[in-house]
Amino acid sequence: MTSITNDLPPPPRGLLRRLAGWLHRRPSVRLGGLLAGPVGWLVIVYLGSLAIMLLNAFWTRDAFSGQTIYVPTLKNFEDLINGPYPGITLRTVALAAAVTVTCGLLALPIGYFMARIASPRLRNALVVAVIVPLWASYLIKVYSWRLILAEEGILNWALAPLGLKGPGFGDVAVWLVFTYIWLPYMILPVYAGFERIPESLLEASSDLGGRSWTTFRRILLPLVFPAMVAGSIFTFSLTLGDYIAPATVSTTIFIGNSIFANFGAGNFPLAAALSLVPLVIVLIYLLIARRLGAFNAL
Amino acid sequence: MTIGRGTRLALTVAAAAILAFVYLPIALIVVYAFNSGTTPSWPPVGFTLHWFEEAIRNTGLQQAFLTSMAAALAATIIALVLGTLASLAVSRYRFFGRDAISLIVIFPIALPGIVTGMALSSTFSQVGIPLGFLTIIIGHATFCIVLVYNNAIARLRQTSATFEEASADLGADSWTTFRYITFPNLRSALLAGALLAFALSFDEVIVTIFTAGGVKTLPIWIFQSFRLANQVPVVNVAGLFAILLSVIPVYVATRITSSTGVAGSRV
């Protein structure tokens, strides 16, 4: 055993060593040292920014000079209620819900296949095969759909022999692109959810006379549901704030587009107030997801 | 559960079709990068490497690429330091608010990017920090911390703190223990986390747009260029680069941590 310790250099003497000893006797100082950087950064840079954004939402912009007026008012919030924004918010939430449901439906067969039909080798390969495109350049994936859906693009070319035509650019395209982009975020938790279900439960169901469909509906689906909710946090939250995809394949305005338009026009207070809309919706969604057991399924 | 042969076949076909759906749009970009035509019309006209030459000679694209690389490296280094410190604190100490740390680390990536972008942008203008390269790095580092943190903490949970205690009992001080016990144990997890952080930063566009001022990263260059008809072929090539630079680090990260299986799930 001594040969192992002999390989290591003798501990340094002097100031560093004394400091190490001093720290060793004071776990709270050590802990403070570890936490100061990361917590300081996240609290000051991130939570601080959210707080300043919240504060910004109470300022207004002078329509003539373009200067921010630092007098707290509720004018931005009145705009949120009275302007076109309730309709835009509703449309965005409906889109996020549609994308989430579609992703959930698509994730079920492939998640089930990965967890319960594929061999262990194939399963591992498939997990990587789903993870890698999840990370592949987001913007390029959106851009690719611009090429696919173009009038002379591959989709219309493929559908032409059938006498059909693709959806072209518009709301259907936005739904399609979002479903495409966030799908891997849903597949991974659903796969993990299926994998966690013990085989014995399914055997018990079939012993009791449950057919495949009954077992799926009454055993598998309820058990995998929290995993679907976990996946939906991403599909829902990411759709809610995105404006790149709608701006690329449609002209429809969603909440993200309104925020960006106001930001671009220099109306920071209104943009800040608008940003609170997806923030509040996502926080409510997270609370619901937690009640549905999603956090245990992550 | 015994599922019928028909169901089994149907599920296999469905899984294959969904996988094809996931991969075809990415494959399409690769094909278009070599297409001699200048429009998105399908089928491709012919094969060429001309657009690669054009892309390499494009100074705007070059500049954007270098900016993205530099920003991603800087953000990764910050995330690496902060993520490691946080993971050590949470895994090796008990303290008030420990659970809150796991939550606050995830926040910047779980909330919509536009909220993070708008919040940071409001703050920078309020505090008087001009938007630019520095603010891009601050924004990216903020949402990259979680990637390092998650990978590191998964590894730390797998290995017991007794090794570190043994090291201390044998007379090693905190630095020596970190250098010879904690760090070697964490090394591959940190590498995986760093690769993911790099990939995410290199690829990020929404927070970047809000914090970049006039600086162009590769995604911003692509976003501004793909509306210009004459730029389409060069954008296709840039897209191929962007895909490779996000996919390769992630693929390596999943290989490194295949035993823990943490790497890929973004949160």
Coordinates of C-alpha atoms in Angstrom, one line a residue:
Chain A
M1 CA 0.0 0.0 0.0
T2 CA 2.8 2.4 0.8
S3 CA 4.0 2.2 -2.9
I4 CA 0.8 4.0 -3.9
T5 CA 1.3 6.9 -1.6
N6 CA 4.9 7.1 -2.6
D7 CA 3.8 8.0 -6.1
L8 CA 2.2 11.2 -4.9
P9 CA 4.3 14.2 -4.3
P10 CA 4.6 15.3 -0.6
P11 CA 1.8 17.8 0.3
P12 CA 2.9 21.4 -0.4
R13 CA 4.2 23.2 2.7
G14 CA 3.7 26.8 3.5
L15 CA 0.9 29.2 2.9
L16 CA -1.3 27.0 0.7
R17 CA -1.1 24.1 3.1
R18 CA -1.9 26.4 6.0
L19 CA -4.9 27.8 4.1
A20 CA -6.1 24.2 3.3
G21 CA -5.9 23.3 7.0
W22 CA -7.7 26.4 8.0
L23 CA -10.4 25.7 5.5
H24 CA -10.6 22.0 6.5
R25 CA -11.6 23.1 10.0
R26 CA -14.3 25.4 8.7
P27 CA -16.8 23.5 6.5
S28 CA -19.1 26.5 6.3
V29 CA -16.4 28.7 4.8
R30 CA -15.6 25.9 2.4
L31 CA -19.2 25.7 1.4
G32 CA -19.4 29.4 1.1
G33 CA -16.5 29.4 -1.2
L34 CA -18.0 26.8 -3.4
L35 CA -21.4 28.5 -3.6
A36 CA -20.3 32.1 -3.9
G37 CA -19.5 31.9 -7.6
P38 CA -22.4 29.9 -9.0
V39 CA -25.1 31.2 -6.7
G40 CA -23.8 34.7 -7.0
W41 CA -23.9 34.5 -10.8
L42 CA -27.3 32.9 -11.0
V43 CA -28.9 35.1 -8.5
I44 CA -27.3 38.4 -9.6
V45 CA -27.2 37.8 -13.4
Y46 CA -30.3 35.7 -13.8
L47 CA -32.8 36.3 -11.1
G48 CA -31.6 39.9 -10.9
S49 CA -32.3 40.3 -14.6
L50 CA -35.8 38.8 -14.2
A51 CA -36.5 41.3 -11.4
I52 CA -35.3 44.2 -13.5
M53 CA -37.4 43.0 -16.4
L54 CA -40.4 42.9 -14.1
L55 CA -39.6 46.4 -13.0
N56 CA -39.2 47.6 -16.6
A57 CA -42.7 46.4 -17.3
F58 CA -44.0 49.3 -15.1
W59 CA -42.1 52.0 -17.1
T60 CA -43.4 53.5 -20.3
R61 CA -41.9 54.9 -23.4
D62 CA -42.4 58.4 -24.5
A63 CA -44.0 58.1 -28.0
F64 CA -42.2 61.2 -29.3
S65 CA -38.7 61.1 -27.9
G66 CA -38.5 57.3 -27.6
Q67 CA -37.1 57.8 -24.1
T68 CA -38.1 55.6 -21.3
I69 CA -40.1 57.4 -18.6
Y70 CA -39.2 56.1 -15.2
V71 CA -42.6 56.7 -13.6
P72 CA -44.4 53.5 -12.6
T73 CA -47.7 53.0 -14.4
L74 CA -49.9 50.1 -15.3
K75 CA -50.2 51.3 -18.9
N76 CA -48.3 48.3 -20.4
F77 CA -50.6 45.9 -18.5
E78 CA -53.6 47.7 -19.8
D79 CA -52.2 47.3 -23.3
L80 CA -51.7 43.6 -22.6
I81 CA -55.4 43.3 -21.8
N82 CA -56.9 45.6 -24.4
G83 CA -54.7 45.4 -27.4
P84 CA -54.4 42.5 -29.9
Y85 CA -52.4 40.6 -27.2
P86 CA -55.1 38.5 -25.6
G87 CA -55.8 37.0 -29.1
I88 CA -52.1 36.5 -29.8
T89 CA -51.6 34.9 -26.4
L90 CA -54.6 32.5 -26.9
R91 CA -53.2 31.6 -30.4
T92 CA -49.8 30.9 -29.0
V93 CA -51.1 28.7 -26.2
A94 CA -53.3 26.8 -28.7
L95 CA -50.3 26.3 -30.9
A96 CA -48.1 25.1 -28.0
A97 CA -50.9 22.7 -26.9
A98 CA -51.3 21.3 -30.4
V99 CA -47.6 20.8 -30.8
T100 CA -47.4 19.1 -27.4
V101 CA -50.3 16.7 -28.2
T102 CA -48.8 15.8 -31.6
C103 CA -45.3 15.2 -30.0
G104 CA -46.9 13.0 -27.3
L105 CA -48.8 10.9 -29.9
L106 CA -45.6 10.5 -32.0
A107 CA -43.5 9.7 -29.0
L108 CA -45.7 6.8 -27.9
P109 CA -44.9 4.2 -30.6
I110 CA -41.2 5.0 -30.9
G111 CA -40.8 5.2 -27.2
Y112 CA -42.5 1.9 -26.7
F113 CA -40.5 0.3 -29.5
M114 CA -37.2 1.5 -28.0
A115 CA -38.0 0.4 -24.5
R116 CA -39.8 -2.9 -25.0
I117 CA -39.2 -4.2 -28.5
A118 CA -35.7 -3.2 -29.5
S119 CA -32.7 -5.4 -28.4
P120 CA -30.5 -3.8 -25.8
R121 CA -27.9 -3.0 -28.5
L122 CA -30.4 -1.4 -30.8
R123 CA -32.0 0.4 -27.9
N124 CA -28.7 2.1 -27.0
A125 CA -28.1 3.0 -30.6
L126 CA -31.6 4.5 -30.8
V127 CA -31.2 6.6 -27.7
V128 CA -28.1 8.2 -29.3
A129 CA -30.0 8.5 -32.6
V130 CA -32.7 10.5 -30.8
I131 CA -30.3 12.6 -28.7
V132 CA -28.0 13.7 -31.5
P133 CA -30.7 15.5 -33.7
L134 CA -32.1 17.1 -30.5
W135 CA -28.9 19.1 -30.4
A136 CA -28.3 19.5 -34.1
S137 CA -28.4 23.2 -35.0
Y138 CA -31.8 24.5 -34.1
L139 CA -31.7 27.2 -36.7
I140 CA -30.7 24.9 -39.5
K141 CA -33.6 22.5 -38.7
V142 CA -36.0 25.4 -39.0
Y143 CA -34.3 26.6 -42.2
S144 CA -34.5 23.1 -43.6
W145 CA -38.3 23.3 -43.4
R146 CA -38.2 26.5 -45.4
L147 CA -36.5 24.4 -48.2
I148 CA -38.9 21.5 -47.7
L149 CA -42.0 23.5 -47.8
A150 CA -41.0 25.9 -50.6
E151 CA -43.2 25.9 -53.7
E152 CA -40.7 24.0 -55.8
G153 CA -39.3 22.1 -52.7
I154 CA -39.1 18.4 -52.0
L155 CA -42.5 18.0 -50.4
N156 CA -44.5 19.3 -53.3
W157 CA -42.2 17.2 -55.6
A158 CA -42.9 14.1 -53.6
L159 CA -46.7 14.7 -53.4
A160 CA -47.1 15.7 -57.0
P161 CA -47.5 12.1 -58.3
L162 CA -50.3 11.6 -55.9
G163 CA -52.0 14.8 -57.1
L164 CA -51.5 16.4 -53.7
K165 CA -49.8 19.5 -52.5
G166 CA -47.9 20.4 -49.3
P167 CA -49.3 22.9 -46.8
G168 CA -46.8 25.6 -48.0
F169 CA -45.9 28.4 -45.6
G170 CA -48.5 29.3 -42.9
D171 CA -50.0 28.1 -39.6
V172 CA -49.8 24.4 -40.6
A173 CA -46.1 24.8 -41.4
V174 CA -45.5 26.4 -38.0
W175 CA -47.2 23.5 -36.2
L176 CA -45.2 21.0 -38.3
V177 CA -41.9 22.7 -37.7
F178 CA -42.4 23.0 -33.9
T179 CA -43.5 19.4 -33.8
Y180 CA -40.4 18.4 -35.7
I181 CA -38.0 20.4 -33.6
W182 CA -39.3 19.5 -30.1
L183 CA -40.1 15.8 -30.8
P184 CA -36.9 14.4 -29.4
Y185 CA -37.5 16.2 -26.1
M186 CA -40.7 14.2 -25.8
I187 CA -39.3 10.9 -27.1
L188 CA -36.6 10.6 -24.4
P189 CA -38.7 10.9 -21.3
V190 CA -41.5 8.7 -22.8
Y191 CA -38.9 6.0 -23.7
A192 CA -37.6 6.2 -20.1
G193 CA -41.1 6.0 -18.8
F194 CA -41.9 2.9 -20.7
E195 CA -38.6 1.3 -19.6
R196 CA -39.4 1.9 -16.0
I197 CA -42.7 -0.1 -16.1
P198 CA -42.0 -3.6 -14.6
E199 CA -42.8 -6.5 -16.9
S200 CA -44.7 -8.2 -14.1
L201 CA -47.5 -5.6 -14.2
L202 CA -48.1 -6.3 -17.9
E203 CA -48.1 -10.1 -17.2
A204 CA -50.5 -9.6 -14.4
S205 CA -52.8 -7.7 -16.8
S206 CA -52.7 -10.4 -19.4
D207 CA -53.2 -13.1 -16.8
L208 CA -56.3 -11.3 -15.7
G209 CA -57.5 -11.4 -19.3
G210 CA -56.5 -8.0 -20.5
R211 CA -55.9 -7.9 -24.2
S212 CA -53.0 -5.9 -25.7
W213 CA -55.2 -2.8 -26.2
T214 CA -56.8 -3.0 -22.8
T215 CA -53.3 -3.4 -21.2
F216 CA -52.1 -0.4 -23.1
R217 CA -55.0 1.8 -22.2
R218 CA -55.4 0.8 -18.6
I219 CA -51.8 -0.1 -17.5
L220 CA -49.2 1.4 -19.8
L221 CA -50.8 4.7 -20.7
P222 CA -51.5 5.8 -17.1
L223 CA -48.0 4.7 -16.0
V224 CA -46.3 6.5 -18.8
F225 CA -48.4 9.6 -18.5
P226 CA -46.2 11.5 -16.0
A227 CA -43.3 11.0 -18.4
M228 CA -45.4 12.5 -21.2
V229 CA -46.1 15.5 -18.9
A230 CA -42.4 15.8 -18.2
G231 CA -41.7 15.9 -22.0
S232 CA -44.5 18.3 -22.5
I233 CA -42.8 20.9 -20.2
F234 CA -40.2 21.3 -23.1
T235 CA -42.6 21.0 -26.0
F236 CA -44.9 23.5 -24.4
S237 CA -42.5 25.9 -22.9
L238 CA -40.2 26.1 -25.9
T239 CA -43.0 26.6 -28.3
L240 CA -44.5 29.4 -26.2
G241 CA -41.5 31.7 -26.4
D242 CA -40.1 30.9 -29.9
Y243 CA -40.4 33.4 -32.6
I244 CA -37.8 32.2 -35.1
A245 CA -39.8 29.3 -36.5
P246 CA -43.0 31.3 -37.0
A247 CA -41.0 34.1 -38.6
T248 CA -39.3 31.7 -40.9
V249 CA -42.3 29.6 -42.3
S250 CA -45.3 32.0 -41.8
T251 CA -46.4 35.5 -41.3
T252 CA -48.5 34.8 -38.3
I253 CA -47.8 36.7 -35.1
F254 CA -47.3 34.8 -31.9
I255 CA -46.3 36.1 -28.5
G256 CA -42.6 35.7 -29.2
N257 CA -42.9 37.7 -32.4
S258 CA -44.7 40.5 -30.5
I259 CA -42.0 40.7 -27.9
F260 CA -39.3 40.8 -30.5
A261 CA -41.1 43.4 -32.6
N262 CA -41.4 45.7 -29.6
F263 CA -37.9 45.0 -28.6
G264 CA -36.7 45.8 -32.1
A265 CA -38.8 49.0 -32.1
G266 CA -37.1 50.2 -28.9
N267 CA -40.2 49.8 -26.8
F268 CA -38.5 47.9 -24.0
P269 CA -41.1 48.5 -21.3
L270 CA -43.9 46.9 -23.4
A271 CA -41.6 44.1 -24.5
A272 CA -40.7 43.4 -20.9
A273 CA -44.4 43.4 -19.9
L274 CA -45.1 41.0 -22.8
S275 CA -42.3 38.7 -21.7
L276 CA -44.1 38.2 -18.4
V277 CA -46.9 36.5 -20.3
P278 CA -45.0 33.4 -21.4
L279 CA -43.1 33.5 -18.1
V280 CA -46.3 33.3 -16.0
I281 CA -47.9 30.7 -18.3
V282 CA -44.8 28.5 -18.1
L283 CA -44.7 28.8 -14.3
I284 CA -48.4 27.9 -14.1
Y285 CA -47.7 25.0 -16.4
L286 CA -44.8 23.8 -14.2
L287 CA -47.1 23.9 -11.1
I288 CA -49.6 21.7 -12.9
A289 CA -46.9 19.4 -14.2
R290 CA -45.6 18.9 -10.7
R291 CA -49.1 17.9 -9.5
L292 CA -49.3 15.4 -12.3
G293 CA -46.0 13.8 -11.1
A294 CA -43.9 15.0 -14.0
F295 CA -40.8 15.9 -11.9
N296 CA -40.5 12.4 -10.6
A297 CA -40.5 11.2 -14.2
L298 CA -37.6 13.4 -15.3
Chain B
M1 CA -46.9 -8.4 -22.3
T2 CA -47.3 -10.6 -25.3
I3 CA -48.1 -8.3 -28.2
G4 CA -49.3 -9.7 -31.5
R5 CA -47.0 -10.0 -34.5
G6 CA -49.1 -7.5 -36.4
T7 CA -48.9 -4.9 -33.5
R8 CA -45.1 -5.5 -33.3
L9 CA -44.7 -5.0 -37.0
A10 CA -46.8 -1.8 -36.9
L11 CA -44.8 -0.4 -34.0
T12 CA -41.5 -1.2 -35.8
V13 CA -42.7 0.5 -39.0
A14 CA -44.0 3.5 -37.0
A15 CA -40.7 3.8 -35.1
A16 CA -38.7 3.7 -38.3
A17 CA -41.0 6.3 -40.0
I18 CA -40.6 8.7 -37.0
L19 CA -36.9 8.3 -37.0
A20 CA -36.9 9.0 -40.8
F21 CA -39.0 12.1 -40.1
V22 CA -36.3 13.2 -37.5
Y23 CA -33.4 12.7 -39.9
L24 CA -34.6 13.6 -43.4
P25 CA -34.6 17.4 -42.9
I26 CA -31.1 17.2 -41.6
A27 CA -30.0 15.0 -44.5
L28 CA -31.6 17.5 -46.8
I29 CA -29.2 20.3 -45.7
V30 CA -26.2 18.0 -46.4
V31 CA -27.5 17.3 -49.9
Y32 CA -28.2 21.0 -50.6
A33 CA -24.7 22.0 -49.5
F34 CA -23.4 20.0 -52.6
N35 CA -26.2 21.1 -55.0
S36 CA -25.0 23.2 -58.0
G37 CA -28.3 24.9 -58.3
T38 CA -29.0 28.2 -56.5
T39 CA -32.6 27.7 -55.5
P40 CA -34.3 25.3 -53.1
S41 CA -35.9 23.5 -56.1
W42 CA -35.9 19.7 -55.9
P43 CA -34.4 17.5 -57.3
P44 CA -30.8 19.0 -57.1
V45 CA -29.4 20.0 -60.4
G46 CA -25.9 18.6 -60.0
F47 CA -23.0 18.1 -57.7
T48 CA -20.5 20.8 -56.9
L49 CA -18.0 21.9 -54.2
H50 CA -18.1 25.4 -55.4
W51 CA -20.2 26.7 -52.5
F52 CA -17.6 25.5 -50.0
E53 CA -15.0 27.7 -51.7
E54 CA -17.5 30.5 -51.7
A55 CA -18.3 30.0 -48.1
I56 CA -14.7 29.9 -47.0
R57 CA -14.0 33.1 -48.9
N58 CA -17.1 34.9 -47.4
T59 CA -15.6 37.3 -44.8
G60 CA -18.9 37.9 -43.1
L61 CA -19.3 34.2 -42.6
Q62 CA -15.7 33.7 -41.4
Q63 CA -16.1 36.5 -38.9
A64 CA -19.4 35.1 -37.6
F65 CA -17.9 31.6 -37.3
L66 CA -14.9 32.8 -35.3
T67 CA -17.1 34.9 -33.1
S68 CA -19.3 31.9 -32.3
M69 CA -16.2 29.7 -31.6
A70 CA -14.8 32.3 -29.2
A71 CA -18.1 33.0 -27.5
A72 CA -18.8 29.3 -27.1
L73 CA -15.3 28.7 -25.6
A74 CA -15.5 31.5 -23.1
A75 CA -19.1 30.6 -22.1
T76 CA -18.0 26.9 -21.7
I77 CA -15.1 27.9 -19.4
I78 CA -17.3 30.0 -17.2
A79 CA -20.0 27.3 -17.1
L80 CA -17.3 24.7 -16.3
V81 CA -16.0 26.5 -13.3
L82 CA -19.4 27.6 -11.9
G83 CA -21.1 24.3 -12.7
T84 CA -18.4 22.3 -11.0
L85 CA -18.4 24.4 -7.9
A86 CA -22.2 24.2 -7.5
S87 CA -22.2 20.4 -8.0
L88 CA -19.5 19.9 -5.4
A89 CA -21.5 22.1 -2.9
V90 CA -24.8 20.3 -3.5
S91 CA -23.4 16.8 -3.5
R92 CA -21.0 17.0 -0.6
Y93 CA -22.7 19.4 1.8
R94 CA -26.1 19.7 3.4
F95 CA -27.4 23.2 3.8
F96 CA -30.5 25.3 3.8
G97 CA -31.7 25.9 0.2
R98 CA -29.9 23.0 -1.3
D99 CA -32.9 21.9 -3.4
A100 CA -33.4 25.5 -4.5
I101 CA -30.0 25.4 -6.2
S102 CA -30.9 22.5 -8.5
L103 CA -34.0 24.5 -9.5
I104 CA -32.3 27.8 -10.1
V105 CA -29.6 26.2 -12.2
I106 CA -32.3 24.7 -14.5
F107 CA -34.3 27.9 -14.8
P108 CA -32.3 29.7 -17.5
I109 CA -32.8 26.7 -19.8
A110 CA -36.3 25.6 -18.9
L111 CA -37.9 29.1 -19.3
P112 CA -38.5 30.2 -22.9
G113 CA -35.3 31.7 -24.4
I114 CA -37.1 34.9 -25.2
V115 CA -37.8 35.5 -21.5
T116 CA -34.1 35.0 -20.6
G117 CA -33.0 37.2 -23.6
M118 CA -35.4 40.0 -22.7
A119 CA -34.5 39.9 -19.1
L120 CA -30.8 40.0 -19.7
S121 CA -31.2 42.7 -22.3
S122 CA -33.3 44.9 -20.0
T123 CA -30.6 44.5 -17.3
F124 CA -27.7 45.3 -19.6
S125 CA -29.3 48.5 -20.8
Q126 CA -30.4 49.4 -17.3
V127 CA -26.9 48.9 -15.8
G128 CA -25.3 50.5 -18.8
I129 CA -23.3 47.5 -20.2
P130 CA -23.2 48.0 -24.0
L131 CA -24.5 44.9 -25.9
G132 CA -21.8 43.0 -27.7
F133 CA -19.4 40.1 -27.5
L134 CA -19.2 40.3 -23.7
T135 CA -22.9 40.2 -23.1
I136 CA -23.3 37.3 -25.5
I137 CA -20.8 35.3 -23.3
I138 CA -22.6 36.3 -20.1
G139 CA -26.0 35.1 -21.5
H140 CA -24.6 31.9 -22.9
A141 CA -22.7 31.0 -19.7
T142 CA -25.9 31.5 -17.7
F143 CA -27.8 28.7 -19.5
C144 CA -24.7 26.5 -20.0
I145 CA -24.1 26.1 -16.2
V146 CA -26.8 23.5 -15.9
L147 CA -25.2 21.2 -18.5
V148 CA -21.9 20.9 -16.6
Y149 CA -23.8 20.8 -13.3
N150 CA -26.0 17.9 -14.3
N151 CA -23.2 15.8 -15.6
A152 CA -20.9 16.5 -12.7
I153 CA -23.6 15.9 -10.0
A154 CA -24.6 12.6 -11.6
R155 CA -21.0 11.4 -11.4
L156 CA -20.6 12.7 -7.8
R157 CA -23.7 10.9 -6.7
Q158 CA -22.3 7.7 -8.1
T159 CA -19.1 7.9 -6.1
S160 CA -19.2 8.1 -2.4
A161 CA -17.5 10.8 -0.4
T162 CA -15.5 8.2 1.5
F163 CA -12.7 8.3 -1.1
E164 CA -12.2 12.0 -0.3
E165 CA -12.4 11.3 3.5
A166 CA -9.8 8.5 3.1
S167 CA -7.6 10.9 1.2
A168 CA -7.9 13.4 4.0
D169 CA -7.2 10.7 6.6
L170 CA -4.0 9.9 4.8
G171 CA -2.8 13.4 5.2
A172 CA -3.8 15.0 2.0
D173 CA -5.1 18.6 2.2
S174 CA -8.1 19.9 0.3
W175 CA -6.1 20.8 -2.8
T176 CA -4.3 17.5 -3.0
T177 CA -7.6 15.6 -2.5
F178 CA -9.2 17.6 -5.3
R179 CA -6.3 17.1 -7.6
Y180 CA -5.8 13.4 -7.1
I181 CA -9.3 12.1 -6.1
T182 CA -12.2 14.4 -6.9
F183 CA -11.0 15.8 -10.2
P184 CA -9.8 12.5 -11.9
N185 CA -13.2 11.0 -10.9
L186 CA -15.0 13.9 -12.4
R187 CA -12.9 14.4 -15.5
S188 CA -14.9 12.6 -18.1
A189 CA -18.2 14.0 -16.8
L190 CA -16.8 17.5 -16.9
L191 CA -15.6 16.9 -20.5
A192 CA -19.1 15.7 -21.5
G193 CA -20.7 18.7 -19.8
A194 CA -18.2 21.1 -21.5
L195 CA -18.9 19.5 -24.9
L196 CA -22.6 19.9 -24.5
A197 CA -22.2 23.5 -23.2
F198 CA -20.1 24.3 -26.2
A199 CA -22.6 22.8 -28.6
L200 CA -25.5 24.6 -27.0
S201 CA -23.7 28.0 -27.0
F202 CA -22.5 27.5 -30.6
D203 CA -26.1 26.9 -31.7
E204 CA -28.0 29.3 -29.6
V205 CA -29.9 32.1 -31.4
I206 CA -32.8 33.6 -29.4
V207 CA -30.9 34.8 -26.3
T208 CA -28.0 35.8 -28.6
I209 CA -30.2 38.1 -30.7
F210 CA -31.3 39.9 -27.6
T211 CA -27.8 40.3 -26.2
A212 CA -25.6 40.7 -29.3
G213 CA -26.0 44.3 -30.2
G214 CA -24.5 44.4 -33.6
V215 CA -22.2 41.4 -33.2
K216 CA -22.9 38.5 -35.5
T217 CA -22.6 34.9 -34.3
L218 CA -22.9 32.1 -36.9
P219 CA -26.6 31.5 -36.1
I220 CA -27.3 35.2 -36.4
W221 CA -25.4 35.4 -39.7
I222 CA -27.4 32.4 -41.0
F223 CA -30.7 33.8 -39.8
Q224 CA -30.0 37.1 -41.5
S225 CA -28.7 35.5 -44.7
F226 CA -31.3 32.9 -45.5
R227 CA -33.8 35.5 -46.6
L228 CA -31.5 36.7 -49.3
A229 CA -32.0 34.6 -52.4
N230 CA -28.4 35.0 -53.6
Q231 CA -27.0 33.7 -50.3
V232 CA -29.0 30.4 -50.3
P233 CA -26.1 28.1 -51.5
V234 CA -23.6 29.6 -49.0
V235 CA -26.2 29.4 -46.2
N236 CA -26.6 25.7 -47.0
V237 CA -22.8 25.2 -46.6
A238 CA -22.8 27.2 -43.4
G239 CA -25.7 25.0 -42.2
L240 CA -23.7 21.9 -42.8
F241 CA -20.9 23.4 -40.6
A242 CA -23.4 24.4 -37.9
I243 CA -24.8 20.9 -37.8
L244 CA -21.4 19.2 -37.6
L245 CA -20.2 21.5 -34.9
S246 CA -23.3 20.9 -32.7
V247 CA -23.6 17.2 -33.5
I248 CA -20.0 16.0 -33.2
P249 CA -19.4 17.3 -29.6
V250 CA -22.8 15.9 -28.5
Y251 CA -22.1 12.5 -30.1
V252 CA -18.7 12.4 -28.3
A253 CA -20.4 13.5 -25.0
T254 CA -22.9 10.6 -25.2
R255 CA -20.1 8.2 -25.8
I256 CA -18.1 9.4 -22.9
T257 CA -21.0 9.2 -20.4
S258 CA -22.8 6.2 -21.9
S259 CA -22.5 4.5 -18.5
T260 CA -24.4 7.2 -16.6
G261 CA -26.6 8.2 -19.6
V262 CA -27.0 11.8 -18.5
A263 CA -25.4 13.6 -21.3
G264 CA -28.1 13.9 -23.8
S265 CA -31.1 14.9 -21.8
R266 CA -30.8 18.6 -22.0
V267 CA -32.2 19.3 -18.5

